[in-house]
Each structure stands twice: as C-alpha cells, then as structure tokens.
Coordinates of C-alpha atoms in Angstrom, one line a residue:
X1 CA 1.3 1.6 -5.3
X2 CA -1.1 1.3 -2.5
X3 CA -3.0 -1.9 -2.0
X4 CA -6.5 -1.0 -2.4
X5 CA -8.1 -4.7 -2.0
X6 CA -6.1 -7.6 -0.6
X7 CA -7.7 -11.2 -1.1
X8 CA -6.4 -14.3 0.4
X9 CA -7.5 -18.0 -0.2
X10 CA -11.1 -16.6 -1.1
X11 CA -13.5 -19.5 -1.4
X12 CA -17.2 -19.4 -2.7
X13 CA -19.3 -22.6 -2.9
X14 CA -22.7 -22.7 -4.1
X15 CA -24.7 -25.6 -2.4
X16 CA -26.8 -27.9 -4.7
X17 CA -30.1 -29.0 -4.2
X18 CA -30.3 -32.8 -3.0
X19 CA -31.4 -35.3 -5.6
X20 CA -33.7 -37.2 -3.1
X21 CA -34.8 -37.3 0.5
X22 CA -32.4 -39.8 1.4
X23 CA -29.2 -38.3 0.1
X24 CA -26.3 -38.2 2.8
X25 CA -24.3 -34.9 3.0
X26 CA -24.2 -31.8 0.6
X27 CA -22.6 -31.4 -2.7
X28 CA -21.4 -28.0 -3.5
X29 CA -20.4 -25.9 -6.9
X30 CA -16.8 -24.3 -6.3
X31 CA -17.1 -21.4 -8.2
X32 CA -14.0 -19.8 -6.5
X33 CA -11.8 -22.2 -5.1
X34 CA -8.6 -20.7 -3.6
X35 CA -7.9 -17.3 -4.7
X36 CA -5.2 -15.1 -3.7
X37 CA -4.2 -11.4 -5.0
X38 CA -3.8 -7.9 -4.3
X39 CA -5.8 -5.3 -6.4
X40 CA -3.7 -1.9 -6.4
X41 CA -5.1 1.4 -6.1
X42 CA -5.6 3.2 -9.5
X43 CA -4.9 0.1 -11.8
X44 CA -7.1 -1.5 -14.0
X45 CA -7.0 -5.6 -13.3
X46 CA -8.1 -7.6 -16.0
X47 CA -9.7 -11.1 -15.2
X48 CA -10.1 -13.4 -18.2
X49 CA -11.4 -17.1 -18.8
X50 CA -13.8 -19.2 -20.5
X51 CA -17.5 -18.8 -19.4
X52 CA -18.2 -20.7 -16.2
X53 CA -14.7 -20.3 -14.6
X54 CA -15.7 -18.3 -12.0
X55 CA -14.8 -14.5 -13.3
X56 CA -18.3 -13.1 -12.2
X57 CA -18.8 -14.7 -9.1
X58 CA -15.1 -13.6 -8.1
X59 CA -16.1 -9.9 -8.9
X60 CA -19.2 -10.3 -7.0
X61 CA -17.9 -11.6 -4.0
X62 CA -15.2 -9.7 -3.2
X63 CA -17.7 -6.4 -3.1
X64 CA -19.7 -9.1 -1.0
X65 CA -22.9 -9.1 -3.4
X66 CA -22.0 -13.0 -2.8
X67 CA -21.1 -13.7 0.8
X68 CA -17.5 -15.7 0.6
X69 CA -17.3 -19.3 2.1
X70 CA -13.8 -19.0 3.2
X71 CA -11.0 -16.8 2.8
X72 CA -10.3 -13.0 3.9
X73 CA -11.2 -10.0 1.5
X74 CA -9.2 -6.6 3.4
X75 CA -10.2 -3.4 1.9
X76 CA -7.7 -0.7 2.4
X77 CA -9.8 2.4 0.9
X78 CA -10.5 3.1 4.7
X79 CA -9.1 1.9 7.8
X80 CA -10.6 0.0 11.0
X81 CA -10.2 3.4 12.8
X82 CA -12.7 5.4 10.8
X83 CA -15.2 2.2 10.6
X84 CA -14.8 0.5 14.1
X85 CA -17.1 -2.4 12.8
X86 CA -18.9 -4.7 15.5
X87 CA -16.6 -7.8 14.4
X88 CA -13.9 -5.8 16.0
X89 CA -15.5 -5.9 19.4
X90 CA -16.1 -9.7 19.0
X91 CA -12.5 -10.2 18.5
X92 CA -11.6 -8.3 21.5
X93 CA -14.2 -9.8 23.7
X94 CA -13.3 -13.5 22.4
X95 CA -9.6 -13.5 21.6
X96 CA -8.6 -14.6 25.5
X97 CA -10.2 -18.4 24.5
X98 CA -8.9 -18.4 20.9
X99 CA -5.7 -17.3 21.6
X100 CA -4.9 -20.0 23.9
X101 CA -5.3 -22.5 21.2
X102 CA -3.0 -20.5 18.9
X103 CA 0.3 -22.2 19.7
X104 CA -1.1 -25.3 19.5
X105 CA -2.3 -25.1 15.9
X106 CA 0.9 -23.2 14.6
X107 CA 3.0 -26.0 16.2
X108 CA 0.9 -28.4 14.5
X109 CA 1.7 -26.7 11.4
X110 CA 5.2 -26.9 11.9
X111 CA 5.1 -30.4 12.7
X112 CA 3.3 -31.1 9.3
X113 CA 5.8 -28.8 7.5
X114 CA 8.9 -31.0 9.0
X115 CA 7.1 -34.4 8.2
X116 CA 7.1 -33.2 4.4
X117 CA 10.9 -34.1 4.3
X118 CA 10.5 -37.7 5.1
X119 CA 7.7 -38.4 2.4
X120 CA 7.7 -38.7 -1.3
X121 CA 5.5 -39.3 -4.4
X122 CA 1.7 -39.3 -3.8
X123 CA 1.9 -39.6 -0.3
X124 CA 3.9 -36.6 -0.3
X125 CA 1.3 -34.5 -2.4
X126 CA -1.6 -35.5 0.1
X127 CA 0.2 -34.4 2.8
X128 CA 1.3 -31.1 1.3
X129 CA -2.6 -30.8 0.3
X130 CA -3.6 -31.2 4.0
X131 CA -1.0 -28.6 5.1
X132 CA -2.2 -26.2 2.7
X133 CA -5.8 -26.8 3.9
X134 CA -5.0 -26.3 7.6
X135 CA -3.0 -22.8 6.6
X136 CA -6.2 -21.6 5.1
X137 CA -8.3 -22.9 8.1
X138 CA -5.6 -21.3 10.5
X139 CA -5.9 -18.1 8.8
X140 CA -9.7 -18.1 8.8
X141 CA -9.7 -18.8 12.5
X142 CA -7.2 -16.7 13.8
X143 CA -6.4 -14.0 11.1
X144 CA -8.7 -11.2 12.4
X145 CA -7.5 -11.9 16.0
X146 CA -4.0 -11.5 15.2
X147 CA -4.5 -8.2 12.8
X148 CA -6.4 -6.7 15.5
X149 CA -4.4 -7.7 18.9
X150 CA -1.0 -8.3 17.4
X151 CA 1.8 -9.0 19.8
X152 CA -0.8 -8.6 23.1
X153 CA -1.8 -11.7 22.5
X154 CA 1.5 -13.1 24.0
X155 CA 0.6 -10.9 27.1
X156 CA 0.1 -13.2 30.5
X157 CA -3.0 -11.5 31.2
X158 CA -5.2 -11.7 28.3
X159 CA -8.6 -11.0 30.5
X160 CA -6.9 -7.5 31.3
X161 CA -5.8 -7.0 27.7
X162 CA -9.4 -7.7 26.6
X163 CA -10.9 -5.1 28.8
X164 CA -8.3 -2.5 28.1
X165 CA -8.9 -3.1 24.3
X166 CA -12.7 -2.8 24.5
X167 CA -12.4 0.3 26.4
X168 CA -10.3 1.8 23.6
X169 CA -12.7 0.4 21.1
X170 CA -15.6 2.1 22.7
X171 CA -13.8 5.4 22.3
X172 CA -12.8 4.7 18.9
X173 CA -16.2 4.0 17.8
X174 CA -17.5 7.2 18.7
X175 CA -14.7 8.9 17.2
X176 CA -15.3 7.0 14.0
X177 CA -18.9 8.1 13.8
X178 CA -18.0 11.7 14.3
X179 CA -15.3 11.5 11.5
X180 CA -17.8 9.9 9.0
X181 CA -20.7 12.1 9.8
X182 CA -18.2 15.0 9.1
X183 CA -16.9 13.5 5.9
X184 CA -20.4 13.0 4.9
X185 CA -21.6 16.4 5.3
X186 CA -18.2 17.7 3.5
X187 CA -19.1 15.2 0.5
X188 CA -22.7 16.6 0.6
X189 CA -21.1 20.0 0.0
X190 CA -19.1 19.2 -2.9
X191 CA -22.3 17.7 -4.6
X192 CA -24.0 21.0 -4.0
X193 CA -26.6 19.3 -1.6
X194 CA -28.1 21.2 1.5
X195 CA -26.0 20.9 4.5
X196 CA -26.6 22.2 8.1
X197 CA -23.6 24.3 9.1
X198 CA -24.6 24.3 12.8
X199 CA -24.9 20.5 12.7
X200 CA -21.2 20.3 11.3
X201 CA -19.9 22.6 14.0
X202 CA -21.5 20.7 16.6
X203 CA -20.0 17.2 15.3
X204 CA -16.5 19.1 15.3
X205 CA -16.5 19.6 18.9
X206 CA -18.2 16.4 19.7
X207 CA -15.1 15.0 17.7
X208 CA -12.4 16.9 19.8
X209 CA -14.0 15.7 23.4
X210 CA -14.1 11.9 21.8
X211 CA -10.5 12.1 20.8
X212 CA -9.4 13.1 24.4
X213 CA -10.8 10.1 25.7
X214 CA -9.6 8.0 22.9
X215 CA -6.0 9.3 23.6
X216 CA -6.3 8.4 27.2
X217 CA -7.5 5.0 26.0
X218 CA -4.4 4.4 23.6
X219 CA -2.1 5.3 26.2
X220 CA -3.0 2.2 28.4
X221 CA -2.7 0.0 25.4
X222 CA 0.7 1.1 24.9
X223 CA 1.3 0.5 28.6
X224 CA 0.3 -3.1 28.3
X225 CA 3.1 -3.4 25.2
X226 CA 5.8 -1.6 27.0
X227 CA 7.2 -4.5 28.9
X228 CA 6.7 -7.1 25.9
X229 CA 8.8 -5.2 23.3
X230 CA 11.8 -6.8 22.4
X231 CA 10.6 -10.4 23.1
X232 CA 10.5 -12.7 20.2
X233 CA 6.9 -13.7 20.7
X234 CA 5.7 -10.2 20.9
X235 CA 7.8 -9.1 17.7
X236 CA 6.4 -12.1 15.9
X237 CA 2.8 -11.5 16.5
X238 CA 3.0 -7.5 16.1
X239 CA 4.1 -8.1 12.5
X240 CA 0.4 -9.3 11.7
X241 CA -1.2 -6.0 12.8
X242 CA -3.3 -4.8 10.1
X243 CA -5.7 -1.7 9.6
X244 CA -7.4 -3.4 6.7
X245 CA -11.1 -3.8 7.0
X246 CA -12.5 -7.4 6.8
X247 CA -15.4 -7.1 4.0
X248 CA -16.8 -10.6 5.2
X249 CA -17.0 -9.9 8.4
X250 CA -19.0 -6.8 8.4
X251 CA -22.8 -6.7 9.4
X252 CA -25.3 -5.7 6.5
X253 CA -25.7 -2.2 7.9
X254 CA -21.8 -1.9 7.9
X255 CA -21.4 -3.2 4.4
X256 CA -24.0 -0.4 3.4
X257 CA -21.8 2.1 4.6
X258 CA -18.7 0.9 2.4
X259 CA -21.2 0.2 -0.6
X260 CA -21.0 3.4 -1.9
X261 CA -17.1 2.9 -2.3
X262 CA -17.6 -0.7 -4.0
X263 CA -19.6 -0.4 -7.2
X264 CA -20.4 -2.7 -10.0
X265 CA -21.4 -2.2 -13.8
X266 CA -23.5 -5.3 -14.5
X267 CA -23.2 -7.3 -17.6
X268 CA -26.4 -6.8 -19.3
X269 CA -27.5 -3.1 -20.0
X270 CA -30.9 -4.5 -20.4
X271 CA -32.0 -6.5 -17.6
X272 CA -29.7 -4.5 -14.9
X273 CA -31.7 -1.3 -15.4
X274 CA -35.4 -1.1 -14.0
X275 CA -37.9 -0.4 -17.0
X276 CA -40.4 1.5 -14.6
X277 CA -37.8 4.1 -13.6
X278 CA -36.4 6.9 -15.6
X279 CA -32.9 7.4 -16.0
X280 CA -32.6 10.2 -13.4
X281 CA -34.2 8.0 -11.2
X282 CA -32.0 5.3 -11.5
X283 CA -28.8 7.1 -11.4
X284 CA -30.2 8.9 -8.2
X285 CA -31.8 6.1 -6.4
X286 CA -28.4 5.5 -4.4
X287 CA -27.9 9.3 -3.7
X288 CA -31.0 9.2 -1.8
X289 CA -30.5 5.7 -0.2
X290 CA -27.2 6.9 1.2
X291 CA -28.9 10.5 1.9
X292 CA -26.8 12.9 0.1
X293 CA -29.7 14.4 -0.9
X294 CA -33.0 14.6 1.5
X295 CA -35.3 14.5 -1.8
X296 CA -35.7 14.7 -5.4
X297 CA -37.1 18.0 -5.0
X298 CA -33.5 19.4 -3.7
X299 CA -32.6 21.7 -6.9
X300 CA -28.9 20.3 -6.5
X301 CA -30.0 16.9 -6.9
X302 CA -30.8 17.1 -10.6
X303 CA -28.1 19.5 -11.5
X304 CA -25.7 16.8 -9.8
X305 CA -27.4 14.1 -12.0
X306 CA -27.2 15.8 -15.1
X307 CA -23.6 16.6 -14.6
X308 CA -22.8 12.6 -14.1
X309 CA -24.9 11.9 -17.6
X310 CA -22.9 14.4 -19.2
X311 CA -19.4 13.2 -18.1
X312 CA -20.8 9.7 -19.4
X313 CA -21.5 11.0 -22.5
X314 CA -25.5 11.4 -22.2
X315 CA -27.2 14.6 -22.8
X316 CA -28.7 16.1 -19.8
X317 CA -32.0 16.4 -21.6
X318 CA -32.6 12.7 -21.4
X319 CA -33.2 12.5 -17.6
X320 CA -36.8 11.9 -17.8
X321 CA -36.6 8.9 -20.3
X322 CA -37.1 5.2 -19.8
X323 CA -34.6 2.5 -20.4
X324 CA -36.3 1.1 -23.5
X325 CA -35.7 4.6 -25.2
X326 CA -32.3 4.2 -25.3
X327 CA -29.7 2.0 -27.7
X328 CA -27.5 -0.7 -26.1
X329 CA -24.7 1.5 -25.8
X330 CA -26.4 4.5 -24.0
X331 CA -27.9 2.0 -21.6
X332 CA -24.3 1.0 -20.8
X333 CA -23.4 4.4 -20.3
X334 CA -26.4 4.7 -17.8
X335 CA -24.9 1.8 -16.0
X336 CA -21.7 3.4 -15.8
X337 CA -23.0 6.6 -14.6
X338 CA -25.1 5.0 -11.8
X339 CA -22.1 3.5 -10.5
X340 CA -20.0 6.8 -10.6
X341 CA -22.8 8.8 -8.9
X342 CA -21.7 8.1 -5.6
X343 CA -17.9 8.7 -6.2
X344 CA -16.7 5.3 -5.4
X345 CA -13.1 4.1 -5.3
X346 CA -13.7 0.6 -6.8
X347 CA -15.7 -0.6 -9.7
X348 CA -16.2 -4.1 -10.7
X349 CA -16.8 -3.9 -14.7
X350 CA -18.5 -7.4 -15.2
X351 CA -18.4 -7.9 -19.0
X352 CA -19.2 -4.4 -19.3
X353 CA -18.8 -4.4 -23.2
X354 CA -19.7 -8.0 -24.2
X355 CA -23.3 -7.3 -25.2
X356 CA -22.2 -4.3 -27.4
X357 CA -21.1 -3.9 -31.0
X358 CA -17.2 -3.3 -31.7
X359 CA -17.9 0.7 -32.5
X360 CA -19.6 1.0 -29.4
X361 CA -17.4 -1.1 -27.4
X362 CA -14.5 1.3 -28.1
X363 CA -16.5 4.2 -26.8
X364 CA -17.4 2.8 -23.5
X365 CA -13.7 1.8 -23.2
X366 CA -12.2 5.0 -23.9
X367 CA -14.9 6.6 -21.3
X368 CA -13.6 4.1 -18.7
X369 CA -10.3 4.9 -19.3
X370 CA -10.9 8.7 -19.3
X371 CA -12.9 8.2 -16.1
X372 CA -10.0 6.4 -14.4
X373 CA -7.6 8.7 -15.1
X374 CA -9.7 12.0 -14.0
X375 CA -10.9 10.2 -10.6
X376 CA -8.3 8.0 -9.7
X377 CA -10.6 5.1 -10.0
X378 CA -9.8 1.2 -9.7
X379 CA -11.2 -1.3 -12.1
X380 CA -11.7 -5.1 -12.0
X381 CA -12.4 -5.8 -15.7
X382 CA -13.9 -9.1 -16.2
X383 CA -14.2 -10.3 -19.9
X384 CA -13.4 -13.1 -22.1
X385 CA -12.2 -11.0 -25.0
X386 CA -8.5 -11.0 -24.9
X387 CA -8.4 -8.0 -27.3
X388 CA -10.0 -6.0 -25.1
X389 CA -8.5 -6.7 -21.9
X390 CA -5.2 -6.2 -23.6
X391 CA -5.9 -2.9 -24.5
X392 CA -7.5 -1.7 -20.9
X393 CA -5.4 -3.5 -18.3
X394 CA -2.4 -2.9 -16.3
X395 CA -2.4 -6.6 -14.8
X396 CA -4.1 -9.7 -16.2
X397 CA -5.1 -12.5 -13.9
X398 CA -6.3 -15.7 -15.8
X399 CA -8.9 -18.2 -14.3
X400 CA -9.4 -21.6 -14.9
X401 CA -12.3 -23.7 -13.0
X402 CA -12.3 -21.4 -10.1
X403 CA -8.8 -20.8 -9.6
X404 CA -6.4 -18.3 -10.5
X405 CA -3.8 -20.1 -12.7
X406 CA -1.6 -17.0 -14.0
X407 CA -1.1 -13.4 -12.9
X408 CA 1.2 -10.6 -14.5
X409 CA 1.2 -7.4 -16.3
X410 CA -0.5 -7.3 -19.6
X411 CA 2.7 -7.3 -21.5
X412 CA 4.3 -10.1 -19.6
X413 CA 1.0 -12.4 -20.1
X414 CA 0.8 -11.6 -23.8
X415 CA 4.6 -11.7 -24.5
X416 CA 5.8 -14.4 -22.2
X417 CA 3.2 -16.5 -20.9
X418 CA 3.9 -19.7 -18.6
X419 CA 0.6 -21.7 -18.0
X420 CA -0.6 -23.9 -20.8
X421 CA -4.1 -22.7 -20.2
X422 CA -3.1 -19.2 -20.9
X423 CA -1.3 -20.4 -23.8
X424 CA -4.2 -22.3 -25.1
X425 CA -6.2 -18.9 -24.7
X426 CA -3.7 -16.8 -26.7
X427 CA -3.5 -19.6 -29.3
X428 CA -7.2 -19.1 -29.8
X429 CA -7.3 -15.5 -30.8
X430 CA -8.1 -15.3 -34.6
X431 CA -5.2 -14.1 -36.5
X432 CA -4.9 -13.4 -40.0
X433 CA -2.0 -15.6 -40.4
X434 CA -2.4 -19.1 -39.3
X435 CA 1.3 -20.0 -39.6
X436 CA 2.4 -22.7 -36.8
X437 CA 5.3 -21.1 -35.8
X438 CA 3.2 -18.1 -34.3
X439 CA 1.3 -20.4 -31.9
X440 CA 2.7 -20.8 -28.1
X441 CA 3.8 -24.4 -27.2
X442 CA 1.5 -25.7 -24.8
X443 CA 3.8 -28.8 -23.9
X444 CA 7.0 -26.8 -23.4
X445 CA 8.9 -28.2 -20.5
X446 CA 10.3 -26.1 -17.6
X447 CA 13.4 -27.0 -15.2
X448 CA 11.7 -26.0 -11.9
X449 CA 8.2 -26.8 -12.0
X450 CA 5.2 -28.6 -14.1
X451 CA 1.7 -28.5 -14.4
X452 CA -0.8 -30.9 -13.8
X453 CA -4.2 -29.1 -14.0
X454 CA -7.2 -30.6 -14.8
X455 CA -10.9 -29.8 -14.5
X456 CA -11.0 -30.3 -11.0
X457 CA -8.4 -27.4 -10.8
X458 CA -7.0 -29.1 -7.7
X459 CA -3.7 -30.4 -9.1
X460 CA -1.3 -27.8 -9.1
X461 CA -0.8 -26.4 -5.3
X462 CA 2.1 -24.1 -5.5
X463 CA 1.7 -20.6 -6.4
X464 CA 5.2 -19.0 -7.4
X465 CA 6.9 -15.9 -9.0
X466 CA 8.3 -16.9 -12.2
X467 CA 9.6 -13.2 -13.2
X468 CA 8.9 -9.6 -11.5
X469 CA 5.4 -9.8 -10.5
X470 CA 4.3 -12.6 -12.7
X471 CA 2.7 -15.5 -11.1
X472 CA 1.8 -19.0 -12.0
X473 CA -0.1 -22.0 -10.3
X474 CA 2.2 -25.2 -10.9
X475 CA 3.8 -28.0 -9.0
X476 CA 7.3 -27.4 -7.8
X477 CA 9.6 -30.3 -8.6
X478 CA 11.6 -29.7 -5.7
X479 CA 9.6 -27.6 -3.1
X480 CA 12.0 -27.9 -0.1
X481 CA 14.8 -26.0 -2.2
X482 CA 12.2 -23.4 -3.1
X483 CA 11.0 -22.6 0.3
X484 CA 14.6 -23.1 1.9
X485 CA 15.6 -19.7 0.4
X486 CA 12.7 -17.7 1.5
X487 CA 12.8 -15.5 4.4
X488 CA 9.7 -16.1 6.0
X489 CA 8.4 -19.7 6.9
X490 CA 5.5 -20.7 4.6
X491 CA 2.6 -20.6 7.2
X492 CA 3.7 -17.2 8.2
X493 CA 3.8 -16.1 4.4
X494 CA 0.2 -17.1 4.3
X495 CA -1.5 -16.0 7.4
X496 CA 0.9 -12.6 7.8
X497 CA 1.2 -9.2 5.7

C-alpha cells in the first residue's frame, strides 16, 4: 500500500507560563515526545491511550493545526512537483552553506556510535540517549536538503548547483501553478459549479509552454549529475531524494492549499458547530473559502450540499436549520459532512463517537466505514474505547505519556500484545467472566528486550519489530547484536527513506 503520511521523530511541546518574574529558563508540557510512523493510503489507523497521553495533540499536529516543535511530517497525497512550496527555494539557496557541515555532523554520529562499544551500564544508556537526540537534530537540520538535493550535495561547485536548481524551481513553480489551477477547474466541474471553458483552454496552453522551459531546466540538472554517477558519495546521498511535502515547512498560504486534503472531525459535536450558522452554511463554508463556488447563489452550491448531507444520513430538507435543532448523533453527522465536502484524502477522527450513546455510535462508525470504502478515505481514528477501535481499525497504535509504545495490526494488538501498558489497557476491558487466566501477564519476561517505561516516557529508547509489522518501544538487552544484522547503519535508517 502507498504511504500517505510519513511521520518521523515528531515532537510537540507547549510552553508553560512562568511562576514568577525571576524564574530562569522555560518549562514545557511535552505532549508528543518522539513519534515515528507511516499512515497508509486507504487504511484506518487507530490511536488509543488514556486521557492526557497526547492522542488529540498528535492528530492535530500532523495536519498542522498545531505547529510541530520538531521532526518531519511528509505528505504523499500530492508531490513537491505539483506544489513547489517556497521552502524548496530556501533550501536551494542555502544548501551550499549547510552541506559543508553535513560531513562533519555525520562523522560525529559515526564517532559516537563507535564509542558505544566501549561503554556499559548507565554511562552507556546516557551516551545512547545523546546519540538518539543527535540523530533527530541531524534530520531536522539536513532532512529537507537531502530530500530535495540528493546526490548533488557531493558536487565540487555547490554554487553552480544552487543556480541550476533555482532556475529549475522557477520553471517548475509555474508548471505547478498551472496544473493546480486546471485540477481546481476540473474539480469544480465534478461539483457542477460554474466554470469558464476559455480559462481552462488558456491554462492548458500556458502549461504546455511552461513544461517546455521545465524540460530544458531539468536537462541541465541531469548534466550536473552525469559525471557524479557511480561514485559512492553521490549514490549514498541520492537515496535520500523524496517527493513528499514537508507540511511543517509550509507557509500559512501554502498550507491552506492542502487544507482541503487534510480534514478533521472534532470530538465535541456541540461546541465544534457555530450556533449562528445554518447547517448549509456550516457545510458550505469551506467550499466558499476554497472558491469551489463563487457564492451561495450558485444553484449547484445548494445541490452539492444536499447531496453531501444525504450521503451522511441527513435529510436535505434540514439544510436551513441550526445546530441546536439537532440531536447529538445528527450533529456529529454534520461534522462528518463538513469534513467530506472538500473531498479530502485524509481525515482525523478525534474521539468522533465518544460523546454519543452506543446505538448512535454504531451508526456513525458504519457510516465512516461505508464512506471510506466508497471514496478511498484514510482515517486517523483517535479514541480511548478499545471496543470501537478494534472494530474500525486496520492497525492500532498505543500511546503512553506522549510516546508511541506499540504499533501493529488490530488482530496482533488484541491477540499478541507485548508492551505492559498495552496489556494493562486490554486487562481493563470489562468482561462478563473475571477469571484470572483471561488476563494478560504484565510482568512477563522476554529474552531480547525489557521494559523500563515510566511516566516520563523516556526510559525505553529502542523501537523494534517483534513480528511482521508489529513494533514496540523497549530497551534492548544487547543493542549491538541487534543492529549488527541490519543492512543500514542506524543513522542512515533514521534520516533516510
């Protein structure tokens, strides 16, 4: 399956207000500490954990409602070539300076890795933690440079490379804008909104002209690469090329372009709807903001909203009613219709059924399932209800105090849990039979790893695969032997691919 979102070393810290004027330094609430996972296209990824563990913050951060403190969130529902954001230009302008430091920092990481072999006990654990943080800093500093420039960072004349890449960027950005405008007009046609056929024709002509310039600029880039091909350094860096869009690096204007692809269903169906707007205005607000329709007077505007309402189980005749005139389940359907109106690719369902009674929950879950299969939607389903997440999810991630501690298929998590916290959650599910032999053994020992997790969430630094696509956070008993069998060196595993 294709990866839709790739999250690496995600961190989200909230500053805490100083207790007094003389307090030195800042303190933070570390809502998300160091989360790495891939979300696959068309799947439902469930996120579970106790209240306050950072589930909702994670969901809002990856779609950039909260700006992340560190790490990267790469979006593959579109490509760099189709968007050409401004951070690409900044990378091309600045990489001659940053690339000169890359080898030094890489050598420092390799030196720290070699020193691990001569250490033991607490000293070794402290050194490993410094190494882990160094790798995260490395990715934050050089990640986009390597993803966008690749093997050309090994060229002797980096200023020349920068000029050639900037020339290609100018051509590619014009092509990207034309393609976006054409795609936008085509999407309006599907929605039966008013479109200007002459404008589409002009855009196609402009696109053809811009593509010719882009092709010439691309040839110049390939000429720079030609003499470098085959060299170890070039091939090593070229593997880092990636067409994913770094959501955290986008400007507010650029983020708005992708906002229609990344939507959220909020937890509270009462406070998330503006009481001053009718249902039609709530659902159609995003359509007007993104200019799919010129105004509410467009006949196709009302027709489209009614169609979305009916898909979500709401009668079209209710379009002029206000939120207070609906039940909790109906309000949640309005929230779903608002998210679906822009035809998104990814939806964060933040406790989307927690405020509803059981019978309404099942209706909403069935609706979400039906819409996913019909429109190939991808969900991040956040909940603390293990019964719900088992039913709706393809994979489940377990969060504990800001960290992801276990990730696997729904079947694996429920039938073969490894992490003690996951077992505690499963043991807490109410059962008709309270026999002790039905409980998971929290104190079970394993040969290769152990668990030292605590409320600070920093005690288990290793993220390993214990079964096919089943990962846990743990402390390896023999870290060297584990990494010795890997094809990639640890720093390349973290910063690459």
